Structure formats: C-alpha cells, structure tokens
mmCIF file of C-alpha atoms and ligand atoms in Angstrom:
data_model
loop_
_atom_site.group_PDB
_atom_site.id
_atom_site.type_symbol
_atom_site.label_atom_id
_atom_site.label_comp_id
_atom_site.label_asym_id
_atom_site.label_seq_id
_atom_site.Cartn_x
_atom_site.Cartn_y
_atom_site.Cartn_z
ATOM 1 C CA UNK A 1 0.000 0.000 0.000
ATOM 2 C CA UNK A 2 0.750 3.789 -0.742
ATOM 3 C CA UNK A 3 0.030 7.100 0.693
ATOM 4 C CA UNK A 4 -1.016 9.692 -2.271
ATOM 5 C CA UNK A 5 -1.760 13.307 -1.890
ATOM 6 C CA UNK A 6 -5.965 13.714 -2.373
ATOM 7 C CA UNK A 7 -5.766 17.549 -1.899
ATOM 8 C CA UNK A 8 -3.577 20.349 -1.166
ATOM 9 C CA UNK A 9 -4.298 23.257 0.231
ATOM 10 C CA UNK A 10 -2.712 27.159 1.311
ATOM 11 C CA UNK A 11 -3.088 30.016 4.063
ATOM 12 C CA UNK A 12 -0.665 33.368 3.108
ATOM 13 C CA UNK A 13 -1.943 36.272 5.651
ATOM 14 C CA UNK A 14 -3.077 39.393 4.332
ATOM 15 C CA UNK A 15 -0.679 41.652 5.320
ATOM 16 C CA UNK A 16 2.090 42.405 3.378
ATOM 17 C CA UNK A 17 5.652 43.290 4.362
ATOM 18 C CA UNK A 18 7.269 44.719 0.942
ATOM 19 C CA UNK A 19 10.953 45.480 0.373
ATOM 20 C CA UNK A 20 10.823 49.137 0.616
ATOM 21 C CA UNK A 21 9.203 48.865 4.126
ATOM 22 C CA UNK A 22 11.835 47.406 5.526
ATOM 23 C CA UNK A 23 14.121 49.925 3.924
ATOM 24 C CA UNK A 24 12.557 51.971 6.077
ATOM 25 C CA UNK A 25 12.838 49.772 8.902
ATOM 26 C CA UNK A 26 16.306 48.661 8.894
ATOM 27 C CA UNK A 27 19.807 49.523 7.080
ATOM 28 C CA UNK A 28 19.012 47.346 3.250
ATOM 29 C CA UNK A 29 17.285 48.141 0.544
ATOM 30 C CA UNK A 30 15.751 46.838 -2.520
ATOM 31 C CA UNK A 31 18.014 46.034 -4.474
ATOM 32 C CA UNK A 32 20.417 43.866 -1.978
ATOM 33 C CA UNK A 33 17.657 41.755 -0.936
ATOM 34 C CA UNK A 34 16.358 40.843 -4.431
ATOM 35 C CA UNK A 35 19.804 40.036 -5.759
ATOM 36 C CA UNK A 36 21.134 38.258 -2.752
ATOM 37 C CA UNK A 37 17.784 36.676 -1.904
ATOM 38 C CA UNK A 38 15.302 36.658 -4.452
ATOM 39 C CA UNK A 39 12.767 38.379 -2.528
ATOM 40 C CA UNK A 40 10.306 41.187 -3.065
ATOM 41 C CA UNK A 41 7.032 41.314 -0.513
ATOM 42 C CA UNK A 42 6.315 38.751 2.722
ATOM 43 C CA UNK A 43 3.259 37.934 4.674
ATOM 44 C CA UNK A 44 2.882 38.750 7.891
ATOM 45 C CA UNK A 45 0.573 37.501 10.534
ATOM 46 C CA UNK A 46 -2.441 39.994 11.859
ATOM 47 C CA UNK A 47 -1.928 40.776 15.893
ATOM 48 C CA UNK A 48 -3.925 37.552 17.903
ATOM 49 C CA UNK A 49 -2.930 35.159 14.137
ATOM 50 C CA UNK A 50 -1.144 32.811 15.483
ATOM 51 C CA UNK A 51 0.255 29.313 13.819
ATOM 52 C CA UNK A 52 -2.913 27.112 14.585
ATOM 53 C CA UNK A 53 -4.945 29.841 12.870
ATOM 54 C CA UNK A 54 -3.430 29.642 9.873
ATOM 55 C CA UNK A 55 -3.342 25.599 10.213
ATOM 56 C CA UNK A 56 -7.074 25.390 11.455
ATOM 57 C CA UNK A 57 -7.738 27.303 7.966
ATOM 58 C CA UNK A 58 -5.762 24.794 5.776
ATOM 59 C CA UNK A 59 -7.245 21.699 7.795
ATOM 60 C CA UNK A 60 -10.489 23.204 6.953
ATOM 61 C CA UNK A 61 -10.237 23.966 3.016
ATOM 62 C CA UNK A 62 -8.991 20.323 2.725
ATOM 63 C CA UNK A 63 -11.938 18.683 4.303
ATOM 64 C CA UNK A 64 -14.227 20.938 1.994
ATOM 65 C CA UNK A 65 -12.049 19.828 -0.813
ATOM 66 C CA UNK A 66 -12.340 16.479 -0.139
ATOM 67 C CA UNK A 67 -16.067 16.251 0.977
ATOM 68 C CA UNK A 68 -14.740 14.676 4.045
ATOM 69 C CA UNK A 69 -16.158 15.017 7.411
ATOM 70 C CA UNK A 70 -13.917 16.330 10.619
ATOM 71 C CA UNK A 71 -15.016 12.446 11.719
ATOM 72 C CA UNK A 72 -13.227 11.263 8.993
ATOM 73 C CA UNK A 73 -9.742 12.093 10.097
ATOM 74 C CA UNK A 74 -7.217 9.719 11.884
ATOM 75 C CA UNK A 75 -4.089 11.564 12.461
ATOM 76 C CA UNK A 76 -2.894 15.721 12.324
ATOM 77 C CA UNK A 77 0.610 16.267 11.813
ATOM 78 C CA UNK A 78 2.307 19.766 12.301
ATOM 79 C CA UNK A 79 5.378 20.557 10.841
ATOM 80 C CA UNK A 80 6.368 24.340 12.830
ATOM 81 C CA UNK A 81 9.081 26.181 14.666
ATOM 82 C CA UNK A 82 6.719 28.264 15.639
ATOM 83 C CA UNK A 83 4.171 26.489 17.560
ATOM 84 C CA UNK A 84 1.399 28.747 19.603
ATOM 85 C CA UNK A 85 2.636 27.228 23.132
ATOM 86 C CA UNK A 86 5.674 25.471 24.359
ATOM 87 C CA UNK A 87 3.216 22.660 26.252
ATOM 88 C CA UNK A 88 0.739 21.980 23.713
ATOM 89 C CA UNK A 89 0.531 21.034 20.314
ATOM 90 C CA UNK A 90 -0.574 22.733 17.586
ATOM 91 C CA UNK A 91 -1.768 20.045 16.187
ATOM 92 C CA UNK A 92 -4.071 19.615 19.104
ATOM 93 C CA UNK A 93 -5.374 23.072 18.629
ATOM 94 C CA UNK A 94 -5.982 22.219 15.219
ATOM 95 C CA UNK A 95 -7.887 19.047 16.182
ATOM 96 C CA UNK A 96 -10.348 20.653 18.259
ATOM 97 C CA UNK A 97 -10.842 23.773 16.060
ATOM 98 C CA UNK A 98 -12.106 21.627 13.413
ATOM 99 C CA UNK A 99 -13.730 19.287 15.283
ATOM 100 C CA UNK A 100 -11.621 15.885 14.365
ATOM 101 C CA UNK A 101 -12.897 13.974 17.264
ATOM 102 C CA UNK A 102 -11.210 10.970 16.161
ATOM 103 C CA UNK A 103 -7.511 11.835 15.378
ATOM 104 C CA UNK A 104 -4.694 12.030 17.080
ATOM 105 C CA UNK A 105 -1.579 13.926 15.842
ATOM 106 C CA UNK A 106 1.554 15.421 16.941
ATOM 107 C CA UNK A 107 4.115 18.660 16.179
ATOM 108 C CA UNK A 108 7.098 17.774 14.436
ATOM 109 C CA UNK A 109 10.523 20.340 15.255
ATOM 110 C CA UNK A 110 12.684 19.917 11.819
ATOM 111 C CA UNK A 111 12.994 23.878 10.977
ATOM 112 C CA UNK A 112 12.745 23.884 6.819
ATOM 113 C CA UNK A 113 12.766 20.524 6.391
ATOM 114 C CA UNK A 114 9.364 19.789 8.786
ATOM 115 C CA UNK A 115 7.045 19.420 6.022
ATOM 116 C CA UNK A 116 9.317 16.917 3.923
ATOM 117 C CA UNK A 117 9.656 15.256 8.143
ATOM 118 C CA UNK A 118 6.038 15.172 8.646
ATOM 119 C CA UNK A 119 5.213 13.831 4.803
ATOM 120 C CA UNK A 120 7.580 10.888 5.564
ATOM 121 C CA UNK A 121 5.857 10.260 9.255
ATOM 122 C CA UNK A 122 2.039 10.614 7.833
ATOM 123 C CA UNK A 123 3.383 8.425 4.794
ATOM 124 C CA UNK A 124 4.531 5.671 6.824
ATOM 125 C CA UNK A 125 1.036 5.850 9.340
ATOM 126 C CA UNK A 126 -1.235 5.354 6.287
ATOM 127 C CA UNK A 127 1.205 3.098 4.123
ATOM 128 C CA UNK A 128 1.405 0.830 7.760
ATOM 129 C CA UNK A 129 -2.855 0.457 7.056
ATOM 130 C CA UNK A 130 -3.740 1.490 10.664
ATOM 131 C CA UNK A 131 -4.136 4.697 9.487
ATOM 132 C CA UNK A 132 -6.693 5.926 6.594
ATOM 133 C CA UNK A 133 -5.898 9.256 5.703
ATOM 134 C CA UNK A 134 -3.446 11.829 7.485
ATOM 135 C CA UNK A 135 -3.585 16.004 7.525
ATOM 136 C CA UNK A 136 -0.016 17.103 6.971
ATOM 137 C CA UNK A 137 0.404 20.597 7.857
ATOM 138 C CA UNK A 138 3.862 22.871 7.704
ATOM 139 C CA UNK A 139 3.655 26.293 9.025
ATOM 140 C CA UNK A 140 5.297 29.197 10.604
ATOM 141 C CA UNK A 141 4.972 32.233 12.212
ATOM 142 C CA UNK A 142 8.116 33.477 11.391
ATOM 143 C CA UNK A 143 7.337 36.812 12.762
ATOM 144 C CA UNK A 144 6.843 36.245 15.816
ATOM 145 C CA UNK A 145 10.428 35.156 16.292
ATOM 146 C CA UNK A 146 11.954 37.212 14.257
ATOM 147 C CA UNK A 147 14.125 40.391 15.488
ATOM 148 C CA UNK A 148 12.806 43.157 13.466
ATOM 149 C CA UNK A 149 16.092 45.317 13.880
ATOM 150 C CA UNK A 150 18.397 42.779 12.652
ATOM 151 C CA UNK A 151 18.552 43.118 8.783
ATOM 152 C CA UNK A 152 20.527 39.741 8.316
ATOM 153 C CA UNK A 153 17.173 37.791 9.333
ATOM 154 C CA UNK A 154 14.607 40.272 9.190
ATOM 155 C CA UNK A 155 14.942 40.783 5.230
ATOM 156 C CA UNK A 156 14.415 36.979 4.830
ATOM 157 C CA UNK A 157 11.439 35.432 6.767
ATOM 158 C CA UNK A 158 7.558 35.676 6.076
ATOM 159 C CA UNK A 159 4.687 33.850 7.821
ATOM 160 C CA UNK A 160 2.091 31.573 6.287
ATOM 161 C CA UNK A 161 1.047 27.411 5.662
ATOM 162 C CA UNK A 162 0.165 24.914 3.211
ATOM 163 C CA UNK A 163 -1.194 21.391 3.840
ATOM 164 C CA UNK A 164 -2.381 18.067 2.256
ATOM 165 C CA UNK A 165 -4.095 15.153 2.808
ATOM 166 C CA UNK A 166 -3.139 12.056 2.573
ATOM 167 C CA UNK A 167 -4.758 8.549 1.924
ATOM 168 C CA UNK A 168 -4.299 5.418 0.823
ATOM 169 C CA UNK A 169 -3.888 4.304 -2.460
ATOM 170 C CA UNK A 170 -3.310 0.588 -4.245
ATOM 171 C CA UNK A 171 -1.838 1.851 -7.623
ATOM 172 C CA UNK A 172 1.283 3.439 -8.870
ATOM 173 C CA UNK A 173 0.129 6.699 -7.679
ATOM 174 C CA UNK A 174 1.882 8.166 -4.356
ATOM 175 C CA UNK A 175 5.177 8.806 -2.305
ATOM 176 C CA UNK A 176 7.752 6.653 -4.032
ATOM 177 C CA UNK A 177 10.481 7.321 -2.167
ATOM 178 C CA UNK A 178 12.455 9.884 0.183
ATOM 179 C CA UNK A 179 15.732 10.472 1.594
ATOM 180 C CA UNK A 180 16.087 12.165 5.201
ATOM 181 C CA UNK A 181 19.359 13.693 7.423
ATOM 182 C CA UNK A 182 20.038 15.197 10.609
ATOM 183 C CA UNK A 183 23.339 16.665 11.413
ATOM 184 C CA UNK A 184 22.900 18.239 14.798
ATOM 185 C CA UNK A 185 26.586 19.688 14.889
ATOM 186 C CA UNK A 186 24.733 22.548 12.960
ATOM 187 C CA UNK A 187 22.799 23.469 15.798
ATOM 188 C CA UNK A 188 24.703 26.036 16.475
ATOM 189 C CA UNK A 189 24.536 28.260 13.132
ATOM 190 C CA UNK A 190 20.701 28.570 13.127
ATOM 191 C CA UNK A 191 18.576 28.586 16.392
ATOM 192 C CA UNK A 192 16.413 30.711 18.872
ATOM 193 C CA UNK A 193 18.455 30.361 22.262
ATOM 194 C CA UNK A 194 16.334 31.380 24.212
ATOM 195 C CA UNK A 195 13.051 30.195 25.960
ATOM 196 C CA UNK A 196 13.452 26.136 25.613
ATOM 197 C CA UNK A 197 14.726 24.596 28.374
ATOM 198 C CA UNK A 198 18.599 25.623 27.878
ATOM 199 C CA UNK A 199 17.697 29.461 28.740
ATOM 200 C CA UNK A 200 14.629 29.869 29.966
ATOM 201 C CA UNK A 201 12.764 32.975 29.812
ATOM 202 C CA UNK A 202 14.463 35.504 31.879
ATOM 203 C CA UNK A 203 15.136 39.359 32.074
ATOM 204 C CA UNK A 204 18.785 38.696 30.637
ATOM 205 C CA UNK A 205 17.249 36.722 27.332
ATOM 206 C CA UNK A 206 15.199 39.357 26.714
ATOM 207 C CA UNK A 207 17.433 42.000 27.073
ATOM 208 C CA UNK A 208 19.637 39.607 25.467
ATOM 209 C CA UNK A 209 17.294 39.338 22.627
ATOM 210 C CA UNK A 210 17.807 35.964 22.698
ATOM 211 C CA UNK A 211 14.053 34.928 21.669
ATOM 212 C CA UNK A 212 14.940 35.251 18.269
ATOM 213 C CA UNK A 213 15.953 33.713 15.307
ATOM 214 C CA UNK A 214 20.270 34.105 15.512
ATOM 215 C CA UNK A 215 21.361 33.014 11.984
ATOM 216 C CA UNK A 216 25.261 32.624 10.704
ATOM 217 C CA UNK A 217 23.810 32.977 7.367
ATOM 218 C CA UNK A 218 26.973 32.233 5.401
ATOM 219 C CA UNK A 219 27.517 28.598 6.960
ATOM 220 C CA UNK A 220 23.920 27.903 6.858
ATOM 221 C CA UNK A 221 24.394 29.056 3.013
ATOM 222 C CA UNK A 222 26.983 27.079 2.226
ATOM 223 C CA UNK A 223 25.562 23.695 3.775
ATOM 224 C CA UNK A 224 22.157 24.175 2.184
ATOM 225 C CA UNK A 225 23.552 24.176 -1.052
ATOM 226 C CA UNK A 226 25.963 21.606 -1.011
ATOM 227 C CA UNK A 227 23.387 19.305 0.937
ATOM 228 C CA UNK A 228 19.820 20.277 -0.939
ATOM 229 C CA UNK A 229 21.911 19.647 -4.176
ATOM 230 C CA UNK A 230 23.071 16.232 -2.940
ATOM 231 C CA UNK A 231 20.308 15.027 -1.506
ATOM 232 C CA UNK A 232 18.210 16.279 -4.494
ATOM 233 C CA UNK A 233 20.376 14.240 -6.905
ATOM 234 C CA UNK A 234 20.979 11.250 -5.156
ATOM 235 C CA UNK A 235 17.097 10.070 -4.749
ATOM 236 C CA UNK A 236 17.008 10.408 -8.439
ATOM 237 C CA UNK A 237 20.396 8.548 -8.855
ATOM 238 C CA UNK A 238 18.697 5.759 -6.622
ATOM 239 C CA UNK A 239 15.653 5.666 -8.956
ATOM 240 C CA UNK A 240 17.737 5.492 -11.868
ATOM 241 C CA UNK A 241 15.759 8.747 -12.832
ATOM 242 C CA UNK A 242 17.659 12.212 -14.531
ATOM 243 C CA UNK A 243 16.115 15.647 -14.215
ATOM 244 C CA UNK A 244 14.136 15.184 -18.057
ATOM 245 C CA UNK A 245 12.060 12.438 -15.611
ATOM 246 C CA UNK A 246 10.746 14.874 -13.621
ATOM 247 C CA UNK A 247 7.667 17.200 -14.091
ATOM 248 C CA UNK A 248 8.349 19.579 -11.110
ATOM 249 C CA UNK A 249 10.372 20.556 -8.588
ATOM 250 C CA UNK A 250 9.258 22.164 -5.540
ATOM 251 C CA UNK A 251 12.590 22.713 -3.308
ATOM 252 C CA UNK A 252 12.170 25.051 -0.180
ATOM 253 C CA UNK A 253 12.227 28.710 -0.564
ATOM 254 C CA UNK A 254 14.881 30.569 1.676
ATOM 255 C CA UNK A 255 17.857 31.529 -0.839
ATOM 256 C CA UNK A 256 16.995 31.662 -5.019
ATOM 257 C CA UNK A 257 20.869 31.310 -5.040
ATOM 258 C CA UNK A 258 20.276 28.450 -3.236
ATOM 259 C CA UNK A 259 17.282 26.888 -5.135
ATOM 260 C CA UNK A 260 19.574 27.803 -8.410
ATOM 261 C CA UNK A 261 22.654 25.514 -7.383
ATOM 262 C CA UNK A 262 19.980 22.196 -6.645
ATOM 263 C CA UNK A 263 18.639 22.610 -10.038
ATOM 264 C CA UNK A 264 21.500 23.018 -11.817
ATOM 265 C CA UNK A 265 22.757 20.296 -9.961
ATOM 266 C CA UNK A 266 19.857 17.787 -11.241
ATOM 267 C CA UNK A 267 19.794 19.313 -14.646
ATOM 268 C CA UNK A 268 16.900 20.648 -14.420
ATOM 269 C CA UNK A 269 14.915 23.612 -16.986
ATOM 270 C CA UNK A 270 14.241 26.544 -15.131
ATOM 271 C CA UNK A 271 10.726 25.410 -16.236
ATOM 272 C CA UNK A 272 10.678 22.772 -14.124
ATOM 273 C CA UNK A 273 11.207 24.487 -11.066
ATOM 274 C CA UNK A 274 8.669 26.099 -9.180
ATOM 275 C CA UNK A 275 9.671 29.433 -7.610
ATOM 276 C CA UNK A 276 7.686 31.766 -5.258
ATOM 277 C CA UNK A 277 10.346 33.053 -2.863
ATOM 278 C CA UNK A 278 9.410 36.418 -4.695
ATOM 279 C CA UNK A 279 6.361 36.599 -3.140
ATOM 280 C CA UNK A 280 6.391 35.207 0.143
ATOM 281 C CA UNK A 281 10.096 35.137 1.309
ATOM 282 C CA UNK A 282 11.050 31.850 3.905
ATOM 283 C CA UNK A 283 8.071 30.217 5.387
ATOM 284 C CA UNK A 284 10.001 27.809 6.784
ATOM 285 C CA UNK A 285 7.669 24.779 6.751
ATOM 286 C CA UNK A 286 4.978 26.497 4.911
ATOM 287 C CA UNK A 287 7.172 26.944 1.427
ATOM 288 C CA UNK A 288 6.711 23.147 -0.065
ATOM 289 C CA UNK A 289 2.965 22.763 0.294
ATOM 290 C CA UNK A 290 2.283 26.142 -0.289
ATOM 291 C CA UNK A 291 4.352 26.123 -3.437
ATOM 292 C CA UNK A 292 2.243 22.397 -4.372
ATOM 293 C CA UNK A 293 -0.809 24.146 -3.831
ATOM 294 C CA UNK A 294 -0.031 26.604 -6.328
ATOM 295 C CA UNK A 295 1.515 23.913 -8.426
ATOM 296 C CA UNK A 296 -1.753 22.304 -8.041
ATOM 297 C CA UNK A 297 -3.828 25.626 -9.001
ATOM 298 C CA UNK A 298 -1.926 26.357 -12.190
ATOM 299 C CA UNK A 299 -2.212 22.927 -13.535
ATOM 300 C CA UNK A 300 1.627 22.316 -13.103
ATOM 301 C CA UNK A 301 1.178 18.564 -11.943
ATOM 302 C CA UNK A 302 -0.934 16.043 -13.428
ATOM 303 C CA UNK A 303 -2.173 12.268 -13.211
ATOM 304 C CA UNK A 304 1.213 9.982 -13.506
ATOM 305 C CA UNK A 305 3.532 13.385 -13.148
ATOM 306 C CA UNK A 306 6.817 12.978 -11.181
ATOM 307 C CA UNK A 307 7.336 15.635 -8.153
ATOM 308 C CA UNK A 308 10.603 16.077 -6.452
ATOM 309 C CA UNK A 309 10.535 18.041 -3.259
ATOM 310 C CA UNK A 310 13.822 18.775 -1.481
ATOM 311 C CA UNK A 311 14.425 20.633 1.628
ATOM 312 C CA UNK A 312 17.382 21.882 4.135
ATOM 313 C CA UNK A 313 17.005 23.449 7.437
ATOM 314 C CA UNK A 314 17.998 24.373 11.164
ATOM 315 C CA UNK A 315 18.545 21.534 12.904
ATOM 316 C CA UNK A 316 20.651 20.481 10.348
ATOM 317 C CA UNK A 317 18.080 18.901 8.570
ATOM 318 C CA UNK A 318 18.000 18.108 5.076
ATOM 319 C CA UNK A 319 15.902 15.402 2.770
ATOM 320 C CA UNK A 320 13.953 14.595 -0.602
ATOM 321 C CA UNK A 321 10.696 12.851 -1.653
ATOM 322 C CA UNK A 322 9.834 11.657 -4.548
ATOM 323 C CA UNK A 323 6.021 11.656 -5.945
ATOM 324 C CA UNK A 324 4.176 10.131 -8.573
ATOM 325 C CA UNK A 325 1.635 12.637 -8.690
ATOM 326 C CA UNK A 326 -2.684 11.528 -8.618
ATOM 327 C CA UNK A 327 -5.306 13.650 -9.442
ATOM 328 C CA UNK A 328 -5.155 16.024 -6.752
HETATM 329 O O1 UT7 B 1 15.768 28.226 5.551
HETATM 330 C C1 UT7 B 1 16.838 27.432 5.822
HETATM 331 C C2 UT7 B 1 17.989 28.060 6.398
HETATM 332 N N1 UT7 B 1 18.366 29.359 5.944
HETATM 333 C C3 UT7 B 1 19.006 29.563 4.787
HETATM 334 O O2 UT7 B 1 19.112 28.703 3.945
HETATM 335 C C4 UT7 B 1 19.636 30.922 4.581
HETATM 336 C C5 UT7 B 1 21.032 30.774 4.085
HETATM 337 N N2 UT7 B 1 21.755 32.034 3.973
HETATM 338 C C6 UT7 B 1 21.439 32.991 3.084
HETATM 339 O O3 UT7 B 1 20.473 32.883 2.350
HETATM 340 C C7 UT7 B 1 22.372 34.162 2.957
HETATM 341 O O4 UT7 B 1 23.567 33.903 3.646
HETATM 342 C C8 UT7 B 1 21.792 35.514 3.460
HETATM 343 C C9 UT7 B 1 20.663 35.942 2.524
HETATM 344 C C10 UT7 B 1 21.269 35.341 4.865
HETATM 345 C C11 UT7 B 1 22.859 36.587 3.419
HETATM 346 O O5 UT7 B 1 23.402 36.689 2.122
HETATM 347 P P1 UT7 B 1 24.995 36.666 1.883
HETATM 348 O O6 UT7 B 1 25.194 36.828 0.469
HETATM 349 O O7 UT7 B 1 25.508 35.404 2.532
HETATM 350 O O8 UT7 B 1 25.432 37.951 2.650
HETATM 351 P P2 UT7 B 1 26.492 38.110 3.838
HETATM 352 O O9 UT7 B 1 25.890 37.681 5.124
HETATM 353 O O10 UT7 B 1 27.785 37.506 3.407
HETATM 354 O O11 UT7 B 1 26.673 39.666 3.830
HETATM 355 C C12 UT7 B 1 27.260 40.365 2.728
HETATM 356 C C13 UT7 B 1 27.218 41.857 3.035
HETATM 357 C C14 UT7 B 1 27.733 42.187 4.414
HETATM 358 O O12 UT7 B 1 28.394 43.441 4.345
HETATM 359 P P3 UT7 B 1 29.986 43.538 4.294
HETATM 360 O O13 UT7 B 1 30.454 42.863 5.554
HETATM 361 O O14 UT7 B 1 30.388 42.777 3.056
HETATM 362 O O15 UT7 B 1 30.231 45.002 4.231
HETATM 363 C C15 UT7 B 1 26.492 42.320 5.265
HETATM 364 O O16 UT7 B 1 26.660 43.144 6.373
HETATM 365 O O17 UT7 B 1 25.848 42.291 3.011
HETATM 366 C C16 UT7 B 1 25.538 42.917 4.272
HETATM 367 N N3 UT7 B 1 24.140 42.650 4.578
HETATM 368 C C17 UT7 B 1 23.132 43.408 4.150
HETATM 369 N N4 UT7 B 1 23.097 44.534 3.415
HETATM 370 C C18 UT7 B 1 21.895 45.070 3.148
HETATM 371 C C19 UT7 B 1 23.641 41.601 5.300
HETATM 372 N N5 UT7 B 1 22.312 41.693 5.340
HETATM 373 C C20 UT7 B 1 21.973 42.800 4.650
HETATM 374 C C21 UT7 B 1 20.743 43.408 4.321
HETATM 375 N N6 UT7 B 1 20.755 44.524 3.570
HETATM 376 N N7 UT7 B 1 19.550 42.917 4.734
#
C-alpha cells in the first residue's frame, strides 16, 4: 500500500511586508535583498494570528475539498518552529478547532525541512494500514520570532502554511520514495536560544534578545547548497531517474541562489522548477505545500507526473521525496 496526496491546500496572511518597508525599517534596501535573496514582498501575521490559525484554515479547506467530514480524520501532523505554546501542540489546537474527534496527531521540530519530516511520518502511518488518511500541515509564524532590527534575518522570513491530505492508495500513484538527514553539529549556526529549556525565559534573554531567530547565514548558506543539491540528486540517482524524468520541482524557498545551485545540480529547466520566494520570502515549513498548492492551481502537476521536493534546514536537517503525482 501507498500514501497519495488527495488535496492540497494554502493560508498566506493578508498583510504584506514589501521590500521598501523594511528599507525603512532597517539599514538594506531593494536592491540587496532581491539580488542576494530573491525576494520582493512577505506575509505577515495579523496581531492575535497565530500558527494554529493559519493551520485550522488549511485543515479546513482540505476537508471541503475532499467532501470529508472532521469524523473522517485519523491523524494531524504539524510541521512548525513556531508552535502557539511550548506545552501543547498545535496540532491539538488544530484538532479541536475543526472538530476531528477521532484523530490524534503530533508537532514535528525539523525547521525547513518539517514538512518533507512530517510527509515521511504521515506516509509511513497510512502506508502501515492502521491509518486511513493523514492532515499534513507545515507552518510558521516566522514573525513572531523574528528580530525586526536585525537586517541579516529580518529581510528573509515571512509567515504563512500549506497542507495536504493524505490517503491510501493501491496503484502506482503516491510517495515513491524519500531520503532524510540530521546533522545536529549545525545546531549552532541557526537557532532561537532562548526560551526552551537551555535558557529559559528571563530578564537577561530578553534584554539579550535571545528569543529570536540568531542566523550565521553564510555557513547555513553554504551547507544548504551543497546538501539540498546532494540530496536532491541522489534520490534520483537511486531511482535510476535524470532531471528530463521529472515534471516539477518544488525545493524550499529561503535563498533563489540556493534553489539555483539544486537545479542546476539535477539538470533541471528553469521550467521545471517552481519558484515563489518572490512573493512570500522563507516560510520555513509552509514553502513546499504552499508552493504544491499553487503547483496544483496552475495545472503544473498532473495524473502519472513525477514531483521532487527537497528541503534543508535548522537543525541540520535536510531530505527529498519523490512523488508520482494523482489527481489532486
Ligand atoms: O531556511 C533554511 C535556512 N536558511 C538559509 O538557507 C539561509 C542561508 N543564507 C542565506 O540565504 C544568505 O547567507 C543571506 C541571505 C542570509 C545573506 O546573504 P549573503 O550573500 O551570505 O550575505 P552576507 O551575510 O555575506 O553579507 C554580505 C554583506 C555584508 O556586508 P559587508 O560585511 O560585506 O560590508 C552584510 O553586512 O551584506 C551585508 N548585509 C546586508 N546589506 C543590506 C547583510 N544583510 C543585509 C541586508 N541589507 N539585509
């Protein structure tokens, strides 16, 4: 048995945090952040939005999509760094808010690479049979960790979600495979210090400003594109597949230098990768199945396509999936 995608689904808020606002916000400007980054506006949450709003919202829209009822669902998985409470899951909060009386689910803590983390748990759940279907969420409030005086992290983040559901399937069509790393020597060139059990709150974090996202964003460059390259490459390689294979490739949005060097290194068209750090900057675990559902919108993927997602992130994390896309 398989797992296959049955719907896919997207929450961006409103607001909108453009380059020229944070010109006026903090030493940049235009033109450094679109050639260093790729990145022209951001979302950003509304005060009282928090991560299990924007979840609740995608959770929703996939039941509608589906016809399914709340009743229906057997398992919520959350892929976020920024969760609305330490104790507590969001995926809890999501459960209740839409009424899923009969699922269980968890948060899962892999930075950039949770949703590609949380596709591979709710994979395994429903390809194990126990499971029928699985909600897989990934998103962030990136804002509300994010030092708005510091333009080496400020520039880069946005908030928002995307989501899918799962279910079974007996054919050809689903996950095929997927690669997965954690190198947690890394640790140490992307984190929030503060507020986890290592430094709890205190006067001295805040003052510290140590609730916020610290990034050494040159190291953190240079592993992300050596490691979303590889990993990109090698699931192919092990499924005796080239870049011409493939239909689409959704990697995750934090650097279009980045994004650049893991196509390049699959051979891949620029046609054949999806790109929308332009409009959103780094969700974090929202930019895959955002970027699906817009794959999804735009008739990018259809019946018997193959979809190659590829992520890296704090932690380090880094993996790939591969996806033999149904009719979503
Ligand atoms: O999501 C998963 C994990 N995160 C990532 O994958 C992010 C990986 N890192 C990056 O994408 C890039 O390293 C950044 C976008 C964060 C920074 O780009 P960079 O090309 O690595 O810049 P840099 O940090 O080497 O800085 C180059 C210069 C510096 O000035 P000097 O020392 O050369 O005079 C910085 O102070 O650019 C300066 N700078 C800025 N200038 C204007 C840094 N940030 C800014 C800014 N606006 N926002």
């Amino acid at each position: 048995m398989k797992a296959k995608v049955t719907a896919t689904a997207r929450y961006l808020p409103e607001r909108v945090l453009t380059n020229f606002d944070l010109e006026k916000m903090v030493d940049t400007n235009n033109e450094w952040i679109r050639s260093r980054t790729g990145i022209e506006t951001r979302h950003l949450v509304s005060e009282g939005e928090a991560t299990s709003d924007m979840g609740t919202n995608i959770a929703m829209q996939l039941l509608e999509k589906t016809g399914k009822s709340p009743e229906d669902i057997d398992l919520i998985l959350v892929a976020t760094s920024t969760p609305d409470y330490l104790v507590c899951a969001t995926a809890a909060l999501i459960q209740n808010n839409i009424g899923a009386k009969n699922a269980w689910g968890f948060d899962i803590a892999a930075a950039c690479s949770g949703f590609i983390y949380a596709m591979e748990t709710g994979t395994k759940m429903v390809e194990s049979g126990r499971y029928k279907n699985a909600i897989v969420i990934g998103a962030d409030t990136m804002s509300s960790i994010i030092d708005y005086t510091d333009r080496n992290t400020c520039v880069i983040f946005g908030d928002g979600g995307g989501g899918v559901l799962l279910e079974q399937s007996d054919d050809e069509i689903g996950i095929l495979d997927s690669i997965l790393h954690t190198d947690g020597s890394g640790s140490q060139y992307l984190n929030v210090p503060a507020g986890g059990s290592a430094h709890p709150a205190s006067k001295d974090t805040i003052e510290n400003r140590m609730h916020y996202v610290h990034q050494d964003g040159k190291t953190v460059f240079k592993f992300a594109v050596k490691n979303m390259a590889d990993v990109s490459k090698q699931i192919l390689d092990q499924n005796n597949l080239t870049g011409d294979d493939l239909k689409l490739f959704i990697p995750h949005q934090a650097n279009r230098r980045i994004i650049d060097a893991a196509a390049k290194r699959c051979g891949l068209a620029e046609d054949k990768v999806l790109i929308n750090i332009n409009k959103y900057g780094n969700t974090t675990a929202g930019t895959i199945p955002i970027a699906l559902d817009e794959a999804v919108e735009t008739n990018r993927l259809q019946k018997g396509d193959l979809l190659l997602l590829a992520a890296f992130g704090g932690g380090f994390t880094w993996g790939s999936m591969l996806i033999r896309w149904g009719d979503a």
